[in-house]
Coordinates of C-alpha atoms and ligand atoms in Angstrom, one line a residue:
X252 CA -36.1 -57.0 4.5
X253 CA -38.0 -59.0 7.3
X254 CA -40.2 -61.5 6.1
X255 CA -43.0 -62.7 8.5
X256 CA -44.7 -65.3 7.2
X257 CA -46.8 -66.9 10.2
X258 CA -48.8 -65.9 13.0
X259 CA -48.9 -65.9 16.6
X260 CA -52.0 -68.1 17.8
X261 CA -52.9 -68.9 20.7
X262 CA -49.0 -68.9 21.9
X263 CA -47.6 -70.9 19.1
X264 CA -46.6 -69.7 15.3
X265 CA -49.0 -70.9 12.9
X266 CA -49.0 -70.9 9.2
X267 CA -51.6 -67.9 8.3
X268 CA -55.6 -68.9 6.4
X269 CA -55.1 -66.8 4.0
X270 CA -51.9 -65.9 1.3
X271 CA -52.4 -62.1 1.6
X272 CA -49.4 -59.8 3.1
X273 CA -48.6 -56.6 4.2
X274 CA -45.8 -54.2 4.1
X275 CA -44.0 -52.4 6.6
X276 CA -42.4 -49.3 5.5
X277 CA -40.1 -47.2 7.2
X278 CA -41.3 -43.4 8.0
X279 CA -37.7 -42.0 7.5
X280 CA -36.4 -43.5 4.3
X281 CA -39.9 -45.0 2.6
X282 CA -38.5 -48.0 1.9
X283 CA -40.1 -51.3 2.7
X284 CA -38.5 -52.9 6.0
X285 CA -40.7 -56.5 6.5
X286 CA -43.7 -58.3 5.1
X287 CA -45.7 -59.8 7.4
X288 CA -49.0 -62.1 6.8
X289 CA -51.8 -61.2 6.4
X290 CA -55.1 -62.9 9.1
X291 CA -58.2 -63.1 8.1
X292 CA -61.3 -63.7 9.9
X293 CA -60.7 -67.2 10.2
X294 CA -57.2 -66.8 11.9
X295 CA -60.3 -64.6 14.2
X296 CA -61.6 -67.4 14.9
X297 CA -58.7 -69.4 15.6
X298 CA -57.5 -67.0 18.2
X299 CA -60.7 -66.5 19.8
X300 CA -61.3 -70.4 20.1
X301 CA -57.8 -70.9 21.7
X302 CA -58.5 -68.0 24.0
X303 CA -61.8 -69.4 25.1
X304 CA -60.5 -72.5 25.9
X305 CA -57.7 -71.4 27.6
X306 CA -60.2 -69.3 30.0
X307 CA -63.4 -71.9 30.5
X308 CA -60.9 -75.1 30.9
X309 CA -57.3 -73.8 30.6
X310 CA -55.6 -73.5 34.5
X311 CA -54.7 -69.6 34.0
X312 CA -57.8 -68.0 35.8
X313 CA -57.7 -70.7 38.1
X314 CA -54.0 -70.1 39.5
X315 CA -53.2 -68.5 42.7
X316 CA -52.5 -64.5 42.2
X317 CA -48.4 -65.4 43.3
X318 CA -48.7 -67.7 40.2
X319 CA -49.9 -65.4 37.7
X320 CA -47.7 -62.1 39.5
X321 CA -44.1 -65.1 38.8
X322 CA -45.4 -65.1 35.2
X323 CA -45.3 -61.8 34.3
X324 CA -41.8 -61.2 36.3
X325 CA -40.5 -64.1 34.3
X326 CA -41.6 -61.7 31.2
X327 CA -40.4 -58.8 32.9
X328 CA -36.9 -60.2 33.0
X329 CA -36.7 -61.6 29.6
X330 CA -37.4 -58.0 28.5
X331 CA -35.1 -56.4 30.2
X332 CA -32.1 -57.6 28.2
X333 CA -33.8 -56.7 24.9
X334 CA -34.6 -53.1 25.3
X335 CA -31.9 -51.6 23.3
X336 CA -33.5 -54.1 20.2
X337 CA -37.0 -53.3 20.6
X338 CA -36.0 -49.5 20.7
X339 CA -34.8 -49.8 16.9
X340 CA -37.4 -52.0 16.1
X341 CA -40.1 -49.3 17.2
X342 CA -38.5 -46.4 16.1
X343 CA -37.4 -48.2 12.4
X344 CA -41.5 -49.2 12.0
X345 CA -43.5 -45.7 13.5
X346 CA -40.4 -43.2 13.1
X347 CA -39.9 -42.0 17.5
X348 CA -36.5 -40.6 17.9
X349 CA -34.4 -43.4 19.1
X350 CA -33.4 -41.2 22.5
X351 CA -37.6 -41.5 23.0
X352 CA -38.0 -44.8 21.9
X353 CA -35.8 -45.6 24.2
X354 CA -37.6 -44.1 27.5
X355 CA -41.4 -43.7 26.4
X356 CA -41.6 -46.6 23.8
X357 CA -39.3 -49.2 26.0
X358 CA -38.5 -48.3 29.4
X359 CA -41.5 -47.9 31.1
X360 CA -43.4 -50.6 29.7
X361 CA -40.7 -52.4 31.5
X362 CA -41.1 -50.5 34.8
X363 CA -45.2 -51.2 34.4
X364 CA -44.8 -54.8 34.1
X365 CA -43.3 -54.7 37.6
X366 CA -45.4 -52.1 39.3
X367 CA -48.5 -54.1 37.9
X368 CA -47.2 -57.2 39.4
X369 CA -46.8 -55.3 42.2
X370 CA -50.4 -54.0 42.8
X371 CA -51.5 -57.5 41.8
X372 CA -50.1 -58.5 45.1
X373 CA -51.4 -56.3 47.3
X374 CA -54.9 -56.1 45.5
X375 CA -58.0 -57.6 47.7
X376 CA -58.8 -60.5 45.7
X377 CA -61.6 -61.7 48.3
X378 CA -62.9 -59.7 50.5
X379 CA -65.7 -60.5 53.8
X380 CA -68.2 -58.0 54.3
X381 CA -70.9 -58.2 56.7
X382 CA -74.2 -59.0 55.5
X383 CA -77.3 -56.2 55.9
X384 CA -79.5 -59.3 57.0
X385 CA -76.8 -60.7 59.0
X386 CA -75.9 -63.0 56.6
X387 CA -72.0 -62.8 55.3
X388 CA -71.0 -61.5 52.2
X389 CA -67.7 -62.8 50.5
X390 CA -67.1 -59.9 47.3
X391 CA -65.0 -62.2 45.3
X392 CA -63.0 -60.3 41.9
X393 CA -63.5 -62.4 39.4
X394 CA -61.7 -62.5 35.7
X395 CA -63.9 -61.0 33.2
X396 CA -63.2 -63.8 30.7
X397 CA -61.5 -63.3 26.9
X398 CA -60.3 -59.8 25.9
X399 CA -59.8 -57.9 22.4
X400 CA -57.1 -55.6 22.9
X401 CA -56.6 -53.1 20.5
X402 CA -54.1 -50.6 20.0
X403 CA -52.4 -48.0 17.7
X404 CA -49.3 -47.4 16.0
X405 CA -48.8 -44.2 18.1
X406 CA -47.2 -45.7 21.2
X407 CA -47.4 -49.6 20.3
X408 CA -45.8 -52.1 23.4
X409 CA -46.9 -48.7 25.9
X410 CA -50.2 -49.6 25.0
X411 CA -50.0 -53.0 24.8
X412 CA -48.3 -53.8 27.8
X413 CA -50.9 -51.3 29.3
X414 CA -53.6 -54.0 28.5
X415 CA -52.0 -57.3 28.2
X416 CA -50.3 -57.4 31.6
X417 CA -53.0 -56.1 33.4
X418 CA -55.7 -58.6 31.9
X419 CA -53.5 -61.3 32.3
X420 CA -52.9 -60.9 36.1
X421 CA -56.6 -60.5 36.2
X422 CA -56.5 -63.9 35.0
X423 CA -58.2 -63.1 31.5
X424 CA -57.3 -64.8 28.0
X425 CA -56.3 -62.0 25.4
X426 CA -56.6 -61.5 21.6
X427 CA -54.4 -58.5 20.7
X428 CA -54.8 -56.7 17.6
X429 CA -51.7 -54.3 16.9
X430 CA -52.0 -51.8 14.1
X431 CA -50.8 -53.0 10.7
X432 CA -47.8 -50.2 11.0
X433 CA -46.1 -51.6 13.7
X434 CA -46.2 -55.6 14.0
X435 CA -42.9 -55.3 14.4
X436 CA -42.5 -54.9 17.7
X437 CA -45.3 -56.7 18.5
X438 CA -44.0 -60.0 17.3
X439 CA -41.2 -60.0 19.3
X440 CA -42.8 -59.6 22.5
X441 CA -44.3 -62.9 21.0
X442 CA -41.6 -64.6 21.0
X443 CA -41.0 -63.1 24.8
X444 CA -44.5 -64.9 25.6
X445 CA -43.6 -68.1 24.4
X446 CA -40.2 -68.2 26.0
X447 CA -41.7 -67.1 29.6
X448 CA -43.7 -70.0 29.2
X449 CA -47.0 -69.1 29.6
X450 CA -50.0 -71.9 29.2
X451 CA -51.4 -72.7 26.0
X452 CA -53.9 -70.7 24.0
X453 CA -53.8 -67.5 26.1
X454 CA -52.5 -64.8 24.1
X455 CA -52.8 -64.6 20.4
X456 CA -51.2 -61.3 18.5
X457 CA -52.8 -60.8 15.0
X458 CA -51.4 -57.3 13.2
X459 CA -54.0 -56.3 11.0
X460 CA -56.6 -53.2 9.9
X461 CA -59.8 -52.4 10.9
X462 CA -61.8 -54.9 9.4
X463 CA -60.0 -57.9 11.4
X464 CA -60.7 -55.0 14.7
X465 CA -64.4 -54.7 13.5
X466 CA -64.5 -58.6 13.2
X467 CA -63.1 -59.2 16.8
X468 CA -65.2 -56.5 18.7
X469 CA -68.3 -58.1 17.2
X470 CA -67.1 -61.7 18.3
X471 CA -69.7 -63.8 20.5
X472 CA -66.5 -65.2 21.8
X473 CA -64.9 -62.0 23.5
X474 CA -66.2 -60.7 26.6
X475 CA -64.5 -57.3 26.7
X476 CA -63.3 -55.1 24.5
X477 CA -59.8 -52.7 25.6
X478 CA -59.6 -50.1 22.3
X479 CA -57.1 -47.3 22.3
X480 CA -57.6 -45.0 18.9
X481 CA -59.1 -42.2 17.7
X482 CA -62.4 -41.1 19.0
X483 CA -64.1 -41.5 15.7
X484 CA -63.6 -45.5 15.8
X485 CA -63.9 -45.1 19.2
X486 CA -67.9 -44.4 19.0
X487 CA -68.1 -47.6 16.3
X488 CA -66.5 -49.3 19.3
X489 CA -68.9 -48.2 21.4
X490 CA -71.8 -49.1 19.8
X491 CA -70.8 -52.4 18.4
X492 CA -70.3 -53.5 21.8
X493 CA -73.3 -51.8 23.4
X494 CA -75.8 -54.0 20.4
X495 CA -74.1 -57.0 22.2
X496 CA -73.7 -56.1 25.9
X497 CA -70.3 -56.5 25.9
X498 CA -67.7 -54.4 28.6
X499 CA -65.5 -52.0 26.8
X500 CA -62.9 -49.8 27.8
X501 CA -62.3 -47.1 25.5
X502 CA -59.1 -44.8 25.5
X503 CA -59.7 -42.5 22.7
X504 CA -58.5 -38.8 21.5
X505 CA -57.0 -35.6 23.4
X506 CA -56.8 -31.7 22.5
X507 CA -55.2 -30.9 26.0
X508 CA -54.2 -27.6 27.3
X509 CA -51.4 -26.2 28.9
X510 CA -52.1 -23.3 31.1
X511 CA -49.1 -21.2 31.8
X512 CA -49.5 -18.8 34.8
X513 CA -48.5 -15.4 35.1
X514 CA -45.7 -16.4 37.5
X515 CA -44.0 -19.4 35.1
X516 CA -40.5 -18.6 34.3
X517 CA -40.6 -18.5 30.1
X518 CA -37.4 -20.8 29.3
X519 CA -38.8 -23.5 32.4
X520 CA -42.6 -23.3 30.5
X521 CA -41.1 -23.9 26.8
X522 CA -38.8 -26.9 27.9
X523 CA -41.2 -28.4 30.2
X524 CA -44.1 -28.2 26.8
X525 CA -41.4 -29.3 24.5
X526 CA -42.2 -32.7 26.3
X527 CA -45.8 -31.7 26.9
X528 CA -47.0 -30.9 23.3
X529 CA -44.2 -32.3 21.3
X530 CA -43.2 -36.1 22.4
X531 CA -43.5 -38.8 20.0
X532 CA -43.3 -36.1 17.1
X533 CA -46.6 -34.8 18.7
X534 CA -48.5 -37.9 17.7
X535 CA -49.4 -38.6 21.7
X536 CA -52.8 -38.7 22.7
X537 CA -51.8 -36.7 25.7
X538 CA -50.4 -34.1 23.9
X539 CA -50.8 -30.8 25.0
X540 CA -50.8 -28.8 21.8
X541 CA -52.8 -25.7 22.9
X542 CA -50.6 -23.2 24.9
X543 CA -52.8 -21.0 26.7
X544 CA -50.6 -17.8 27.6
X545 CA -52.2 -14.8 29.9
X546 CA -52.1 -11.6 27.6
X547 CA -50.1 -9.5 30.4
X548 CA -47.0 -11.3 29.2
X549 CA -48.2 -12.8 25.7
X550 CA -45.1 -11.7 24.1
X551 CA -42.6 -12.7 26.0
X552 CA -44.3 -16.9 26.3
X553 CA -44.8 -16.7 22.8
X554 CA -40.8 -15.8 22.5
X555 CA -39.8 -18.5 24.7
X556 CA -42.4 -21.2 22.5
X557 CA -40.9 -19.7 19.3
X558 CA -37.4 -20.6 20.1
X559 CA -37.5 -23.8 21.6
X560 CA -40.0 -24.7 18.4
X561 CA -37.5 -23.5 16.3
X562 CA -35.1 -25.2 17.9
X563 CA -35.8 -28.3 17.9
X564 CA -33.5 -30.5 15.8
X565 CA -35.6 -32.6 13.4
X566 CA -34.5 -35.5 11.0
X567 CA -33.2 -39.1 11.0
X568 CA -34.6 -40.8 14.1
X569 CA -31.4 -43.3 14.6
X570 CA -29.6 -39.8 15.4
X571 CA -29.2 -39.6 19.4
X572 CA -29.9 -35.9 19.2
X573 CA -33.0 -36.1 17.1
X574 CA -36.3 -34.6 19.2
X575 CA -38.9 -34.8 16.2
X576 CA -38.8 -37.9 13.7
X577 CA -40.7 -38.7 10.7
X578 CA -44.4 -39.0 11.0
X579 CA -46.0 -42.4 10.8
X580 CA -47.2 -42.3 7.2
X581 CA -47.8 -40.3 4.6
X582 CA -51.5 -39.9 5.1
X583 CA -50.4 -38.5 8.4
X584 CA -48.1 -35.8 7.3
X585 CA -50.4 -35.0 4.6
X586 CA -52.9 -34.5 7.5
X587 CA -50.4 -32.8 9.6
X588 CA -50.0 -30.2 6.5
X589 CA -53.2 -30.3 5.6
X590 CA -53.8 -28.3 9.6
X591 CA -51.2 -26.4 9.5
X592 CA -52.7 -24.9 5.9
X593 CA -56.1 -24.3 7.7
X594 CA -54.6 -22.5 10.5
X595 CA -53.4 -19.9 8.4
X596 CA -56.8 -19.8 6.3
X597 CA -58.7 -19.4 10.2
X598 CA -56.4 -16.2 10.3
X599 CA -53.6 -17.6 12.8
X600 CA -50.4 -16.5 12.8
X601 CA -47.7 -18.8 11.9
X602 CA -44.9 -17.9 14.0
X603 CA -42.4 -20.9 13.1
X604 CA -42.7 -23.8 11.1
X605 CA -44.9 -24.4 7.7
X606 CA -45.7 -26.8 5.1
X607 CA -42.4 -27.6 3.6
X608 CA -40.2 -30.1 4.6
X609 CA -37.4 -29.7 7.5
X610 CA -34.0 -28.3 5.8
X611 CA -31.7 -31.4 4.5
X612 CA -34.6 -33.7 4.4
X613 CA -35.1 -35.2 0.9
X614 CA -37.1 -37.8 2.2
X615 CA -39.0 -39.8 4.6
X616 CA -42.7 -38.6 6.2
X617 CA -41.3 -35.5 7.9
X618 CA -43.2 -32.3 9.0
X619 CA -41.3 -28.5 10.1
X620 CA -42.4 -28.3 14.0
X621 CA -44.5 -25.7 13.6
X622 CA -46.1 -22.6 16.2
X623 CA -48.9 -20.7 15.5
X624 CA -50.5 -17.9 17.6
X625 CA -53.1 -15.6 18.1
X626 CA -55.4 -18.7 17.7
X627 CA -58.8 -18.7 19.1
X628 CA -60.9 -21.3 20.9
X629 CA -63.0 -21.8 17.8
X630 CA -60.2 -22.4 15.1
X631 CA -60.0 -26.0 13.9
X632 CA -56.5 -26.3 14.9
X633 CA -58.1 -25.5 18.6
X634 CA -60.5 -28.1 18.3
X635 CA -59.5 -30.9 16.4
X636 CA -56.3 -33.3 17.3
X637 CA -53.8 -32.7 15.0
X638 CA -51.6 -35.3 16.1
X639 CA -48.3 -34.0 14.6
X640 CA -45.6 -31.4 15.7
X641 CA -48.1 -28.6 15.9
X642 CA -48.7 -26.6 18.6
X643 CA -51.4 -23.3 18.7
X644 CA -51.2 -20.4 21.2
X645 CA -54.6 -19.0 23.0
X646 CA -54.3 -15.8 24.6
X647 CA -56.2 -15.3 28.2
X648 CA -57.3 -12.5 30.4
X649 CA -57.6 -14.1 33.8
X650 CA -57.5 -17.7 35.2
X651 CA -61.0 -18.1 35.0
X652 CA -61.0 -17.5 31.4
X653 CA -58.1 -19.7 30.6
X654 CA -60.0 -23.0 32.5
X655 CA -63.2 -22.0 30.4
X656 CA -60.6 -22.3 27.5
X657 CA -59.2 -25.6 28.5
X658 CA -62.5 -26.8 28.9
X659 CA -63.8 -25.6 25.7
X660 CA -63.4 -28.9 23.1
X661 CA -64.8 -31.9 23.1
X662 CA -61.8 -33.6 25.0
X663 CA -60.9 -34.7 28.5
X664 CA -58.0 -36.4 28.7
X665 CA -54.9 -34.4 29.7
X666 CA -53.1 -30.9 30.6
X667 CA -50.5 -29.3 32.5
X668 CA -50.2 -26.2 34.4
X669 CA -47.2 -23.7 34.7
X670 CA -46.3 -21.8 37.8
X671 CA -43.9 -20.7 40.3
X672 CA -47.3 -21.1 42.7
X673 CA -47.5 -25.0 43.5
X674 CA -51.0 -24.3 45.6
X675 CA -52.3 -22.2 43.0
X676 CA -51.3 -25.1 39.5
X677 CA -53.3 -27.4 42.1
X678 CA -56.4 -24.9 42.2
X679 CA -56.1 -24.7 38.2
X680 CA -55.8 -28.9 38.0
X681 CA -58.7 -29.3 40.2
X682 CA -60.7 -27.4 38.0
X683 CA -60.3 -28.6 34.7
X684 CA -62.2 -31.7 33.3
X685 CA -60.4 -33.8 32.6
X686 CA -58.8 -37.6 33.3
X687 CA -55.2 -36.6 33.9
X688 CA -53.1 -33.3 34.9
X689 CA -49.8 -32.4 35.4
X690 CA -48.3 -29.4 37.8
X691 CA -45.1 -28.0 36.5
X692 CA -44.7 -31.7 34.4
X693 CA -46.1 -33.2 31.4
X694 CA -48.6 -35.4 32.7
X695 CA -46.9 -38.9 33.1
X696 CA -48.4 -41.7 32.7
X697 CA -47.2 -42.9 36.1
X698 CA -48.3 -47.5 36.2
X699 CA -49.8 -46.2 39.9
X700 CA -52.1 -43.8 38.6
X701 CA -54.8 -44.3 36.8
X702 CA -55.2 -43.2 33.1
X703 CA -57.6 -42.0 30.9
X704 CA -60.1 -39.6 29.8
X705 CA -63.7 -38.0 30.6
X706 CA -65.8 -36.8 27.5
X707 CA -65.1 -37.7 24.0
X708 CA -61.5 -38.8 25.3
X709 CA -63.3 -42.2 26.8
X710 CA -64.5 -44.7 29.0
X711 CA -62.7 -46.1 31.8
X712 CA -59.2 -46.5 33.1
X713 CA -56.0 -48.4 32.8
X714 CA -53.0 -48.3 34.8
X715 CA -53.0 -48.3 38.7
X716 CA -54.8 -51.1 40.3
X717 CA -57.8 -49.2 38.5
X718 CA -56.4 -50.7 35.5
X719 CA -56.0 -54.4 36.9
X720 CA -59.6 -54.0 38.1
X721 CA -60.9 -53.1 34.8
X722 CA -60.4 -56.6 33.6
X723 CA -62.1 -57.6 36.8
X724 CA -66.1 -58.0 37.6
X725 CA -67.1 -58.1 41.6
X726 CA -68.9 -61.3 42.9
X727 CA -71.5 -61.6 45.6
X728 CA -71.6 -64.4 47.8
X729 CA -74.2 -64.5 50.4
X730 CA -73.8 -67.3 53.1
X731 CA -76.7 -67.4 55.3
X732 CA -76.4 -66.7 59.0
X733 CA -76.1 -69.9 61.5
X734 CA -77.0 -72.6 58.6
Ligands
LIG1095 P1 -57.5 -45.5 14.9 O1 -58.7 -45.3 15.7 O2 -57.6 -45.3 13.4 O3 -56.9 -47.0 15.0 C1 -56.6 -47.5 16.3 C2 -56.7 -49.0 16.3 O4 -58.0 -49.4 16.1 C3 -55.9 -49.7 15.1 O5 -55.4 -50.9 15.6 C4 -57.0 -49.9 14.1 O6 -56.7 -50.9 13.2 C5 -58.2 -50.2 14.9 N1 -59.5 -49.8 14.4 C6 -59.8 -48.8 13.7 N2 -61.2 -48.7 13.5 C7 -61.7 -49.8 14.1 C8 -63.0 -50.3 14.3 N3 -64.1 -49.7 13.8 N4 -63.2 -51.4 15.0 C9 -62.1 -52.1 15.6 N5 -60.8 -51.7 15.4 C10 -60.6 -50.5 14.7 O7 -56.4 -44.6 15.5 P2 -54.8 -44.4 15.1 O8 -54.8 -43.3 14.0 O9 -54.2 -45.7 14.8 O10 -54.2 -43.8 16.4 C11 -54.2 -42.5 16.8 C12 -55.4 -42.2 17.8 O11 -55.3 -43.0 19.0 C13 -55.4 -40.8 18.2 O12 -56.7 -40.3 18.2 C14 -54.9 -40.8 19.6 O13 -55.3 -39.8 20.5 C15 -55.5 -42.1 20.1 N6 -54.7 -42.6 21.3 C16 -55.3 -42.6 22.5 C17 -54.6 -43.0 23.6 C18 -55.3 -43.0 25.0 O14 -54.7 -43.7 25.8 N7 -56.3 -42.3 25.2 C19 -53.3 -43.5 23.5 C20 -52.7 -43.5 22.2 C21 -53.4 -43.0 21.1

């Protein structure tokens, strides 16, 4: 078992305030893998304090761009040689097949560190505009100053590196607060940070619950606030920053559609919403777990979705040929079951899947991938996220009906569309609200496009240089004419 037994303050490991630890436990085999300190508020403090300093006096904001962009390719390549590691170390704390971990969880945070550097570059840092009154204008960006970064277990360095490269290249100090399941992997990117030798005091990584995240948002020494979680903490989010003014960027909850045309080829559709609806053991917040099928070939789609659900082999996540792993805790597949239960009390049909566990499984937070269908807009398993291996079928009469469908929850964050038609996927992406779409493709969180939601899915964007500028505020200055 690992034993953790500092922190990572402001770029140095410190001995913790408190005595209090927590455990890590692994997903597949419920056994305890590390404990790892506990912070409290005053370890908060600590981290904020370092932060601050590192922004009002420290040289970071104050480099040139090319400075900042040589930092985070010094990362980039200390990364690189780990990635195998890190891949174990995610999927042993969270439970992602180990083929996924691999990609999702590893890989393209690698690839964004780059492609962020990248933008950085070419991003107008200062730009001349003339003046209405004939003055000239110099638009400067401007680092918005310390950052709470806080993430979930779901998709752990993704997110992170979604938030801490892009804030640093802004020039910002960051505070990140990983979720209490998966320090893991957080803590060795620590150790990344101090060996690319970044200056002191400028990122500090606390694992901890919700009270340490309620404690930082409310902090008088943060200037922005970067939360990815549920919608529901979300809205505390929200407000706690709105009573003190402070920017926030919120990337919250999904209930995303896939809308399969009447032109998709079946086999195509199912493999392509595998990935859609069922990555990550279906705890993605771009999941796409509502299938809407046109009723002129219900039975056949619904045939395609049954095998490839049924399919799908489930168990150990070390296994290469594992697609669904455990779920993150026991709370979750208790939730998971808890859905798939209500579906059949809303009147669903449960075509594949159930409530007991995956055959040879004695152990370990597992759940059966399960397909219902017949379900209508209204059902709770159409509405809510579910965020496990669970994916509901909507009939549809024409394509007008099926975006109406789509549109029909509270979310806005993702879908896909199925078709032999490019032109007419387009018409359908162009019409759906929401933040992201994919044609033919699970939407893919591509580091040159910009991500996230409209609605209840949240506020703001990351990735693309839309991401770099969120950590940015614009600065007018106005230099009279011929003085
Ligand atoms: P969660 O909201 O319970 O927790 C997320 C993080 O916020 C954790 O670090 C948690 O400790 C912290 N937290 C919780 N309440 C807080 C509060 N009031 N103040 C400050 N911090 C608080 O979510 P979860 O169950 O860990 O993660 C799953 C959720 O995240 C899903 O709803 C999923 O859709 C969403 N998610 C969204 C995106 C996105 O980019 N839109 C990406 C991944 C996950």
């Amino acid at each position: 078992m690992q034993v953790q037994d500092r922190l990572f303050i402001g770029g140095e490991w410190v001995a913790p305030s408190g005595t209090d630890t927590f455990d890590v436990v692994s997903p597949a085999t419920e056994e305890v893998i590390a404990r790892v300190a506990e912070p409290t508020t005053v370890d908060v403090d600590k981290a904020v304090a370092a932060a601050r300093a590192a922004f009002d006096e420290g040289p970071w904001p104050r480099l040139p761009v090319a400075e900042r962009v040589a930092a985070v390719r010094r990362l980039a390549a200390l990364y690189k040689p780990g990635r195998g590691e890190l891949a174990k170390i995610i999927s042993s704390e969270m439970g992602a097949p180990i083929s996924f971990a691999k990609l999702g969880h590893v890989a393209i945070p690698m690839f964004m560190m780059n492609a962020f550097a990248g933008i950085a570059e070419n991003l107008e840092w200062e730009e001349r505009r003339p003046g209405f009154y004939g003055q000239d204008i110099l638009v400067r960006k401007e680092p918005v100053g310390v950052v709470g970064a806080i993430v979930p277990w779901n998709m752990p360095m993704h997110l992170t590196i979604g938030k801490l490269i892009p804030a640093l290249l802004a020039g910002c100090s960051v505070v990140l607060k990983p979720s209490p399941e998966t320090p893991l992997d957080a803590y060795w990117l620590a150790d990344l940070l101090t060996r690319a030798e970044l200056p002191a005091g400028l990122v500090s990584i606390l694992p901890a619950g919700r009270e340490v995240g309620e404690y930082l948002v409310s902090h008088p020494g943060v200037d922005k606030i970067s939360f990815t979680g549920s919608t529901a903490a979300g809205r505390k989010v929200a407000a706690a920053c709105g009573a003190n003014l402070k920017r926030v960027g919120l990337e919250l909850g999904g209930k995303s559609a896939a809308v399969v045309l009447d032109d998709a080829d079946p086999a195509a559709m199912a493999k392509g919403v595998q990935v859609a609806g069922l990555m990550n053991s279906g705890q993605a917040c771009v999941a796409q777990t509502r299938v809407l099928v046109p009723r002129s070939r219900y039975a056949e789609y619904v045939d395609a979705l049954a095998a490839m659900v049924a399919g799908l082999p489930t168990g150990d996540p070390s296994d290469p040929s594992t697609e669904v792993g455990p779920l993150v805790a026991q709370r979750q597949q208790d939730r998971v079951r808890g859905y798939i239960e209500i579906g059949q009390k809303e009147g669903a049909r449960l075509v594949t899947g159930g409530t007991d566990l995956p055959a040879g499984v004695d152990r370990g937070w597992y759940v059966r991938p399960t397909l219902f269908a017949d379900v209508e807009p209204s059902m709770r398993i159409a509405q809510e996220e579910i965020f496990g291996p669970v994916l509901s079928v909507l009939p549809y009469t024409d394509e007008a009906e099926a975006i109406r469908i789509a549109d029909a929850t509270e979310y806005g964050l993702s879908g896909s569309v199925w078709t032999a038609d490019v032109e007419r996927g387009l018409g359908v992406a162009r019409r759906v609200r929401s933040g992201t779409f994919g044609v033919n493709e699970a939407y893919s969180m591509d580091p040159a496009a910009p991500f996230g939601g409209v609605k209840a899915s949240g506020i703001g964007r990351e990735l693309g240089k839309e991401g770099i500028e969120g950590f940015l505020d614009s600065k007018s200055i106005s230099v009279a004419a011929g003085r």
